[in-house]
PDB file of C-alpha atoms in Angstrom:
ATOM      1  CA  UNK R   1       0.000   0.000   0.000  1.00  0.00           C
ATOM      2  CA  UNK R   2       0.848   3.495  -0.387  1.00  0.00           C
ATOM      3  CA  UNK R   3       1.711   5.540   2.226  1.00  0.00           C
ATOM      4  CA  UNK R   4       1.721   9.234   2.507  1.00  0.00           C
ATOM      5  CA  UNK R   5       2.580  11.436   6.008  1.00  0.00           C
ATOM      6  CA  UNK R   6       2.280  14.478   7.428  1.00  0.00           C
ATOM      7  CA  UNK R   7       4.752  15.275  10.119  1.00  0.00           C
ATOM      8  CA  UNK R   8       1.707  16.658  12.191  1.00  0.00           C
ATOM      9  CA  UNK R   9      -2.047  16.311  12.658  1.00  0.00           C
ATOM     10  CA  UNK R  10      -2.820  19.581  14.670  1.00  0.00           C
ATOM     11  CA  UNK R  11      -0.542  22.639  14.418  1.00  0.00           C
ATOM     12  CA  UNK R  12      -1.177  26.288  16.280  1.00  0.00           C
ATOM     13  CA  UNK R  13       0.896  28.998  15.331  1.00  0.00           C
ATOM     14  CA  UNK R  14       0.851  32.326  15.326  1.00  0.00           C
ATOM     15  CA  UNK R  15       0.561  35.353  13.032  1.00  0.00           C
ATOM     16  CA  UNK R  16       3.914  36.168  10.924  1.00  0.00           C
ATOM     17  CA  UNK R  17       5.516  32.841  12.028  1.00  0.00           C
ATOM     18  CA  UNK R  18       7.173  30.822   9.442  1.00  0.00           C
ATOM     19  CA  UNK R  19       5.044  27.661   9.437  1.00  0.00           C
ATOM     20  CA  UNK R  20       6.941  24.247   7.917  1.00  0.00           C
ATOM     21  CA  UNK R  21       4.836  21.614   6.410  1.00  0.00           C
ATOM     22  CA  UNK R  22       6.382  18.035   5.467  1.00  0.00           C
ATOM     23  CA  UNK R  23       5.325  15.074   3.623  1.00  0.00           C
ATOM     24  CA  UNK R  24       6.912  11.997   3.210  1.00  0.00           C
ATOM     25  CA  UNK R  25       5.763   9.044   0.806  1.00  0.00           C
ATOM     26  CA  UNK R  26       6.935   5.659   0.305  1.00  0.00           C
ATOM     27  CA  UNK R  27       6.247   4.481  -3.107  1.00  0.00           C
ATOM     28  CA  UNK R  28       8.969   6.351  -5.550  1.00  0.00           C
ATOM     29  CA  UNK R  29       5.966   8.647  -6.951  1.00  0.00           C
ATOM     30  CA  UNK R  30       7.374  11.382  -9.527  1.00  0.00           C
ATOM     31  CA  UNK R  31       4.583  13.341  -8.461  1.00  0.00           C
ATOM     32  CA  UNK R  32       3.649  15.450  -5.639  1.00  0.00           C
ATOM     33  CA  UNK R  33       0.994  17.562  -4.334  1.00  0.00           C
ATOM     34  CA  UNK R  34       0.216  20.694  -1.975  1.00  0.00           C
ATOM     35  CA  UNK R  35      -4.187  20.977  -1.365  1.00  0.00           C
ATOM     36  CA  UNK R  36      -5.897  23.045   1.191  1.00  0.00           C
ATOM     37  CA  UNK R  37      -9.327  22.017   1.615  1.00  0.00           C
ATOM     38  CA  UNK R  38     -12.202  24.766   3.017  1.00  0.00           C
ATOM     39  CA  UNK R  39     -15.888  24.091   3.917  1.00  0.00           C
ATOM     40  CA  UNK R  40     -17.589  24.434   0.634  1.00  0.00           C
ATOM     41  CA  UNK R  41     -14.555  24.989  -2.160  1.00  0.00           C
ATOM     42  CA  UNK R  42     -13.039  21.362  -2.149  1.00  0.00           C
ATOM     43  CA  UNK R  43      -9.531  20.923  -2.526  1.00  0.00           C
ATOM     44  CA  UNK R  44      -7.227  23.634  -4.144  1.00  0.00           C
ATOM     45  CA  UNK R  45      -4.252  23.120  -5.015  1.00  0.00           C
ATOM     46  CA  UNK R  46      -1.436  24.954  -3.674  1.00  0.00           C
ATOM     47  CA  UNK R  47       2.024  23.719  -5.390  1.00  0.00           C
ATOM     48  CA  UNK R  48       2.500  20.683  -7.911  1.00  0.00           C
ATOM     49  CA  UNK R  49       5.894  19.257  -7.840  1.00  0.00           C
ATOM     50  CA  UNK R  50       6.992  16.704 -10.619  1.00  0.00           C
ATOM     51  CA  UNK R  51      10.775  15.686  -9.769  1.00  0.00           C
ATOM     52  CA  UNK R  52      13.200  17.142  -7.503  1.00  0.00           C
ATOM     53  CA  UNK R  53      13.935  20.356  -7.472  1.00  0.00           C
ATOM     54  CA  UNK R  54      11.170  20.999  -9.832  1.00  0.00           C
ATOM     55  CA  UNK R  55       7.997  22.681  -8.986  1.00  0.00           C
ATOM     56  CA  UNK R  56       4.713  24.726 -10.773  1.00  0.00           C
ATOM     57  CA  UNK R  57       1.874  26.571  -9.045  1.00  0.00           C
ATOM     58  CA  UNK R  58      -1.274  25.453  -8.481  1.00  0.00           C
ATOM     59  CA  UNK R  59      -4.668  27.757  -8.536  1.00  0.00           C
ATOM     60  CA  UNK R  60      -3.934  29.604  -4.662  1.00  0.00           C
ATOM     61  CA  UNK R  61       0.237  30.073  -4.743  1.00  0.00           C
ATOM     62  CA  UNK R  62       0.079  33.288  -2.792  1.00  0.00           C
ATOM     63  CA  UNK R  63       1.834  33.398   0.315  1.00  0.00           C
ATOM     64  CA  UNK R  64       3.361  30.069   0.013  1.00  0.00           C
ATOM     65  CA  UNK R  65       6.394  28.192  -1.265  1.00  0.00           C
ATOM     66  CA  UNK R  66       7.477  24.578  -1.658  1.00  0.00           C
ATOM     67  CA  UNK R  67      10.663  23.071  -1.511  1.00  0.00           C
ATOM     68  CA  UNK R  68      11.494  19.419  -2.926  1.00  0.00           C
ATOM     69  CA  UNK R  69      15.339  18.219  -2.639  1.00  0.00           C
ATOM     70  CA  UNK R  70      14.591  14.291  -1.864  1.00  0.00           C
ATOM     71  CA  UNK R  71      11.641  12.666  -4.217  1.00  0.00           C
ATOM     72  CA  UNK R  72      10.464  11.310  -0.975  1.00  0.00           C
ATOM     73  CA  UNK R  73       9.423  14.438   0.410  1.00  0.00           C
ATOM     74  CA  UNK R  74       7.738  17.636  -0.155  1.00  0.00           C
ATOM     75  CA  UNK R  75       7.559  20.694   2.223  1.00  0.00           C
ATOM     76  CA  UNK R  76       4.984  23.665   2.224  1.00  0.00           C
ATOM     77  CA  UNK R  77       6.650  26.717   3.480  1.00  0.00           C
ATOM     78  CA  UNK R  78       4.301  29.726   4.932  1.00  0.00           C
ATOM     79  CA  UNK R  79       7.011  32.825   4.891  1.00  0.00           C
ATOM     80  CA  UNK R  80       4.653  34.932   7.160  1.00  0.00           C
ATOM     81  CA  UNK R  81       1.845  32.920   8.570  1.00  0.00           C
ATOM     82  CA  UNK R  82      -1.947  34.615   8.194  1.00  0.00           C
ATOM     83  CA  UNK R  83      -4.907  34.376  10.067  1.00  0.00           C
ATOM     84  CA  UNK R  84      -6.859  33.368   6.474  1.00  0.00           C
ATOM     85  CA  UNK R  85      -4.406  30.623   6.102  1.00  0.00           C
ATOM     86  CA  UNK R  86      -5.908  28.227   8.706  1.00  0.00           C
ATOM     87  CA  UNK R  87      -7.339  25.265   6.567  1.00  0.00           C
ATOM     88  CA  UNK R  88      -6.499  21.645   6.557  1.00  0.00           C
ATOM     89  CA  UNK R  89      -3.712  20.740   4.258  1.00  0.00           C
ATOM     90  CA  UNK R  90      -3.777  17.754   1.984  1.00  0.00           C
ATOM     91  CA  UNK R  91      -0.172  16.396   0.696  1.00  0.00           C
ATOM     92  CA  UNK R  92      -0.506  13.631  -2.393  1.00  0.00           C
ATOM     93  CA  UNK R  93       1.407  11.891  -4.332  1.00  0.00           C
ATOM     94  CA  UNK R  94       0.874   9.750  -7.882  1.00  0.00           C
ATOM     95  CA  UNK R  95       2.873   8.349 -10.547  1.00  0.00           C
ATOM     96  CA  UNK R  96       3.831  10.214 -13.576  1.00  0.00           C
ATOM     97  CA  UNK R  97       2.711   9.637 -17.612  1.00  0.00           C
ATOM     98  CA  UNK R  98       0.677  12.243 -18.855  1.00  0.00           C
ATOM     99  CA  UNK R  99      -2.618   9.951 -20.170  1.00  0.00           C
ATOM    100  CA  UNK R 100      -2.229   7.286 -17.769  1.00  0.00           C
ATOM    101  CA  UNK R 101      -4.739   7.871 -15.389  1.00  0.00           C
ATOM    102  CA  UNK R 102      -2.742   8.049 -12.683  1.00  0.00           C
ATOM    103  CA  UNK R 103      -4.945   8.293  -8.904  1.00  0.00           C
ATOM    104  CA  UNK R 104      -3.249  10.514  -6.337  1.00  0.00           C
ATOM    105  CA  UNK R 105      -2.825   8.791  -2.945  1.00  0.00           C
ATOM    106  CA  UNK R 106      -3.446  11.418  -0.101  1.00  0.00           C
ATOM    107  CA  UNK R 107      -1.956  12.207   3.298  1.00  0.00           C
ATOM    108  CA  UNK R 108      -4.037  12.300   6.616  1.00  0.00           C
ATOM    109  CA  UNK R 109      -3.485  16.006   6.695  1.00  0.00           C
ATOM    110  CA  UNK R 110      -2.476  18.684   8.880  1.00  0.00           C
ATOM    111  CA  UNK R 111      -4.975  20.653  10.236  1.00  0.00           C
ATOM    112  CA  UNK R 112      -3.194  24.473  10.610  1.00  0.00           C
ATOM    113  CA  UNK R 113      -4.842  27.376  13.249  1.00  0.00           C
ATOM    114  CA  UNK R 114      -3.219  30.855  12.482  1.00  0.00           C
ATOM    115  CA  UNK R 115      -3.931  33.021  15.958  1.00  0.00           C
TER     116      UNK R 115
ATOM    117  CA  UNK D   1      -9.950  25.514 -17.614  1.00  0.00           C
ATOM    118  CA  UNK D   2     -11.356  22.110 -16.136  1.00  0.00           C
ATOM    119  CA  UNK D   3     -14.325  22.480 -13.378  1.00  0.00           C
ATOM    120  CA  UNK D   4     -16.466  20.367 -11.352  1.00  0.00           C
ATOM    121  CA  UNK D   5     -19.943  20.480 -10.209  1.00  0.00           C
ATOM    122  CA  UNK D   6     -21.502  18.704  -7.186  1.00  0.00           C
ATOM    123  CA  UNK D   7     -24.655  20.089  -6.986  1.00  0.00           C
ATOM    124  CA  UNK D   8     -25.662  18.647  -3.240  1.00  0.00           C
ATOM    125  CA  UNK D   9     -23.858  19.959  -0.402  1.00  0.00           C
ATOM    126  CA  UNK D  10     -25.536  17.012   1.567  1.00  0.00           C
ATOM    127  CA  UNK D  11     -27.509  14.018   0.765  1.00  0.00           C
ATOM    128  CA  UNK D  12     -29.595  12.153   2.727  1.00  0.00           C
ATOM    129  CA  UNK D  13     -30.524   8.258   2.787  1.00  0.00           C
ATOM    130  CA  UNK D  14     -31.978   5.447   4.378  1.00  0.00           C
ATOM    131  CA  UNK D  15     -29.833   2.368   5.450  1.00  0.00           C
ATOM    132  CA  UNK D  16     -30.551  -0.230   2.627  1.00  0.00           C
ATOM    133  CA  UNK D  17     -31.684   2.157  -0.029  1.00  0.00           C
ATOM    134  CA  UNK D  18     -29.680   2.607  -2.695  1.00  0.00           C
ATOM    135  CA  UNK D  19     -27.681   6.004  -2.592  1.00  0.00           C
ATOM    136  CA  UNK D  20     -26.538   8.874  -5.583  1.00  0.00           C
ATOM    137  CA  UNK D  21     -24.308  11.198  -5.402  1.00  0.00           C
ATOM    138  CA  UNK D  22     -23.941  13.799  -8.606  1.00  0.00           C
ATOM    139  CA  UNK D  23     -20.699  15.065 -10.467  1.00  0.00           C
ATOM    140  CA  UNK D  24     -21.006  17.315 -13.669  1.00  0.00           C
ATOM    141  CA  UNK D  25     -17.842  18.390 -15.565  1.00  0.00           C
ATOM    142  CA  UNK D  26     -16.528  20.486 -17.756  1.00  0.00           C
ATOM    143  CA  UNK D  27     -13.216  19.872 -19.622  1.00  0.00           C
ATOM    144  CA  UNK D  28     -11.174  20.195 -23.898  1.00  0.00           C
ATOM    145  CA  UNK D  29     -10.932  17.122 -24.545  1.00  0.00           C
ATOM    146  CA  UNK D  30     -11.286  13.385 -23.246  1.00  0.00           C
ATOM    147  CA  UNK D  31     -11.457  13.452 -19.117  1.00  0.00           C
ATOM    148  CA  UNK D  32      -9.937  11.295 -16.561  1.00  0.00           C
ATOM    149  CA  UNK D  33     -12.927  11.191 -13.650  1.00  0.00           C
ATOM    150  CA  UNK D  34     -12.188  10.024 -10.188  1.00  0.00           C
ATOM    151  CA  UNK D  35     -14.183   9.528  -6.713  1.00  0.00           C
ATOM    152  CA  UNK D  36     -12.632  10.263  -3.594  1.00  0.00           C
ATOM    153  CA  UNK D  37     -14.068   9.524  -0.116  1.00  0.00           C
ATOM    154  CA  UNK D  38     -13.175  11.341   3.430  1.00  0.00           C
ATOM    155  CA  UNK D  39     -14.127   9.678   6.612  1.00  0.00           C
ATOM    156  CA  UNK D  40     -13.875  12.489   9.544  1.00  0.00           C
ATOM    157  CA  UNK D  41     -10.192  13.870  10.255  1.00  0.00           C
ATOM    158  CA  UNK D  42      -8.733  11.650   7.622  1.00  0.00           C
ATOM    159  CA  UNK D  43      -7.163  11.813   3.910  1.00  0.00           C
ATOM    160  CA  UNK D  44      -9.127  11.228   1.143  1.00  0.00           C
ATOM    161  CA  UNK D  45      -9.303   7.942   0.060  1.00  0.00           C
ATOM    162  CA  UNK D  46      -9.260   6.864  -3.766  1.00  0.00           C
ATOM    163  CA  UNK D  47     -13.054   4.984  -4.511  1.00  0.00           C
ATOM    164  CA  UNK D  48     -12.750   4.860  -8.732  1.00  0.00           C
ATOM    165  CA  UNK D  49     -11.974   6.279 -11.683  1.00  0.00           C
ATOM    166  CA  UNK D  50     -12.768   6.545 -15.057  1.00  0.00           C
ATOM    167  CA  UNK D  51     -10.390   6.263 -17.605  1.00  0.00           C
ATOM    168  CA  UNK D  52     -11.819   4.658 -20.763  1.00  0.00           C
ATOM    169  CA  UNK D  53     -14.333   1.900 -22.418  1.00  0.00           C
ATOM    170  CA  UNK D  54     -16.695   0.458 -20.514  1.00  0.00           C
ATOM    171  CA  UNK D  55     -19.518   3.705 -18.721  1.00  0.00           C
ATOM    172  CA  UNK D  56     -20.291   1.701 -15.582  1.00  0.00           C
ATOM    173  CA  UNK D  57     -16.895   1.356 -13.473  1.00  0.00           C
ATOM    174  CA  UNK D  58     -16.916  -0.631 -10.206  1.00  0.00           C
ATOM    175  CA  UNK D  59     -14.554   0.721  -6.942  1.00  0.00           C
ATOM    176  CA  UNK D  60     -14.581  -0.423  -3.800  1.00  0.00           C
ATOM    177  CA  UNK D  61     -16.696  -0.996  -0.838  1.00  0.00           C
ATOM    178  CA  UNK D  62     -19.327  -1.789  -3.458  1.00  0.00           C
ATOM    179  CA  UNK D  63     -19.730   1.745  -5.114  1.00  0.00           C
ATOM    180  CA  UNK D  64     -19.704   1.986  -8.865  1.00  0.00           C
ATOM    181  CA  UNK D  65     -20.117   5.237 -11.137  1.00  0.00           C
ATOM    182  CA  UNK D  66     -21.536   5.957 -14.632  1.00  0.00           C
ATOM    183  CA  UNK D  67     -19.830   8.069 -17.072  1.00  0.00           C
ATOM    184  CA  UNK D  68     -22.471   9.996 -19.320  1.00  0.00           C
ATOM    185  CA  UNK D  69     -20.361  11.953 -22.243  1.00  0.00           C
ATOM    186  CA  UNK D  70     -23.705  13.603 -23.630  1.00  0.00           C
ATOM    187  CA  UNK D  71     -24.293  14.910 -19.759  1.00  0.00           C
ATOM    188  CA  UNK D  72     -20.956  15.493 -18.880  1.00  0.00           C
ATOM    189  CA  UNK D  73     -21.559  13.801 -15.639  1.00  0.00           C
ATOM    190  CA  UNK D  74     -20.450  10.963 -13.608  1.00  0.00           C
ATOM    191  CA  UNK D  75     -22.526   9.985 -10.621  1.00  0.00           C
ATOM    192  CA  UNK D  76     -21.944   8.093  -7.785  1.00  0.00           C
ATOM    193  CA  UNK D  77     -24.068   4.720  -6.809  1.00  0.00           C
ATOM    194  CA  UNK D  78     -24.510   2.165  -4.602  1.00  0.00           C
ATOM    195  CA  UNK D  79     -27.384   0.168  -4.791  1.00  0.00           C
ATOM    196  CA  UNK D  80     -27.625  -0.647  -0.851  1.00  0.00           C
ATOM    197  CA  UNK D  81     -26.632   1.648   1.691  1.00  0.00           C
ATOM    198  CA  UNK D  82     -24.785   1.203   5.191  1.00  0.00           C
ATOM    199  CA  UNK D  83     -24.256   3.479   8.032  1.00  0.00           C
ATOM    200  CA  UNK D  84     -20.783   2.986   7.489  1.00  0.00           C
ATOM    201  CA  UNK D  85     -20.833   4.918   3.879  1.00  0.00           C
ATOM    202  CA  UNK D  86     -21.866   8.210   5.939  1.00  0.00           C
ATOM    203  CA  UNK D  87     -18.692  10.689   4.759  1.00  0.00           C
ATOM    204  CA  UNK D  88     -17.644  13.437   2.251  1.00  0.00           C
ATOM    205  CA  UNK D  89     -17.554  12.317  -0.887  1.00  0.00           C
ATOM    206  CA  UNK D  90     -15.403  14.335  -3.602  1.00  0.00           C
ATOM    207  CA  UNK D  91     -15.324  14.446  -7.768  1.00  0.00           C
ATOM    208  CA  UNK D  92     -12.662  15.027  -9.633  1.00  0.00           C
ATOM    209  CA  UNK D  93     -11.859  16.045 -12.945  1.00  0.00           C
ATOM    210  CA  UNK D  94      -8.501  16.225 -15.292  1.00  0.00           C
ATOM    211  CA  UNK D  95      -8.443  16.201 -19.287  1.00  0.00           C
ATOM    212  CA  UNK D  96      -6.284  13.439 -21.457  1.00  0.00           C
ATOM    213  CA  UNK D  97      -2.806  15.001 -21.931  1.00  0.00           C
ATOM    214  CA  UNK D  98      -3.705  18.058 -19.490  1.00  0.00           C
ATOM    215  CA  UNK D  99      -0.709  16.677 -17.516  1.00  0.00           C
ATOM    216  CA  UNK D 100      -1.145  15.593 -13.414  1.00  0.00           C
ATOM    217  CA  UNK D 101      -3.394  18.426 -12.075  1.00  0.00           C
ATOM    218  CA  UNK D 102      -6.873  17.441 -10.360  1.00  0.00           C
ATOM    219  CA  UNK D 103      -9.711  19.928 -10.474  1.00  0.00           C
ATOM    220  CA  UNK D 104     -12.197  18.756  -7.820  1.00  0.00           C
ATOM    221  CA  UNK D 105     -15.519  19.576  -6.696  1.00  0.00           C
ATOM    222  CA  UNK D 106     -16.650  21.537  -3.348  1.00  0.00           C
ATOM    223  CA  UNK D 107     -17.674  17.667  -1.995  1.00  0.00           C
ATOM    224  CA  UNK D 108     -20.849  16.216  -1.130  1.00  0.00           C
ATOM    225  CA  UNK D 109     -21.681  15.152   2.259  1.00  0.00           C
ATOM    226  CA  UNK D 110     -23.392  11.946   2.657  1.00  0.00           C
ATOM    227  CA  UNK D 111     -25.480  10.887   5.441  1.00  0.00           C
ATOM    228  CA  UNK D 112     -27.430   7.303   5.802  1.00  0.00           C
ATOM    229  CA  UNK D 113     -29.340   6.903   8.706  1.00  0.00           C
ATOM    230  CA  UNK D 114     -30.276   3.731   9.997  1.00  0.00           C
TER     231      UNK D 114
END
């Protein structure tokens, strides 16, 4: 099975902090994925990473950035933590191949509180 | 641009009756479709997908969904319901060739009472 994680479940931080994010997966996928998910709007993506070192923005980039030097893992980076960033954030991950088809496998998230 | 429609913030149904939940899309081309479930303070969890050929396609924990090109849709069903199934349910949407990027729907909450 694959298996995605989320170094935390619950985080509390406060405004202007910089707020890390990691994800880890298991399975070798090229691909990786930065959600935050909000009552009502579903999942939007944040970042889109599809090899190391290699990254492309997603529909809500503002006020974040994403770092990816092992394929393994994937961090979200809040420079300045806001009070209208508290969501829960999804990390995925999926093979590669444009027209395959490919499902993304998701992480438990990490539910983030800005005070 | 790819988008998703889930027209019912929350559906309700009896235990044992069978149970939709609706997905309209909009995309150029050929689409991937895919259902995603989330049980309370958990990931979402991959149900089915459609890719190509056959319009019925069966996932697990007994759902299936139809692809309708002429509707652009792609419902959810399960013929019998269970308590169990009570969770937020979530469409998704990406074309052929539009490389890896999901667009996915604002979710549908479903609730089966026993």
């Amino acid at each position: 099975d694959v298996k995605v994680t989320q170094s935390s479940r619950y985080l509390v931080k406060r405004t202007g902090e910089k707020v890390f994010l990691e994800c880890v997966q298991d399975m070798d996928h090229e691909n990786m994925f930065w959600y935050r998910q909000d009552p009502g709007l579903g999942l939007r993506l944040i970042y889109f990473s599809y090899d190391v070192k290699m990254k492309e923005k997603g529909d809500i980039p503002e006020g974040y950035s994403v770092s990816r030097e092992k394929k393994e893992r994937f961090s979200l980076i809040l420079e300045s933590a806001s009070t209208n960033q508290t969501s829960m954030y999804l990390c995925a991950s999926s093979l590669s191949g444009q027209g395959t088809g490919n499902e993304q496998y998701f992480g438990p998230g990490t539910r983030l509180t800005v005070t | 641009a790819q988008s998703v429609a889930q027209p019912e913030d929350q559906v309700n149904v009896a235990e044992g009756n069978p149970l939709t939940v609706k997905c309209t899309y909009s995309v150029s081309g050929n689409p991937y479709l895919f259902w995603y479930v989330q049980y309370p303070n958990r990931g979402l969890q991959f149900l089915l997908k459609y890719i190509t050929g056959d319009n019925l396609v069966k996932g697990s924990y007994g759902f299936e969904a139809e692809f309708n090109k002429s509707q652009t849709s792609f419902h959810l069903k399960k013929p019998s319901a269970l308590v169990s199934d009570s969770a937020l349910y979530f469409c998704a949407v990406r074309a052929f060739g539009g490389g890896n990027m999901l667009t996915f729907g604002g979710g549908t909450r479903l609730m089966v009472k026993p």
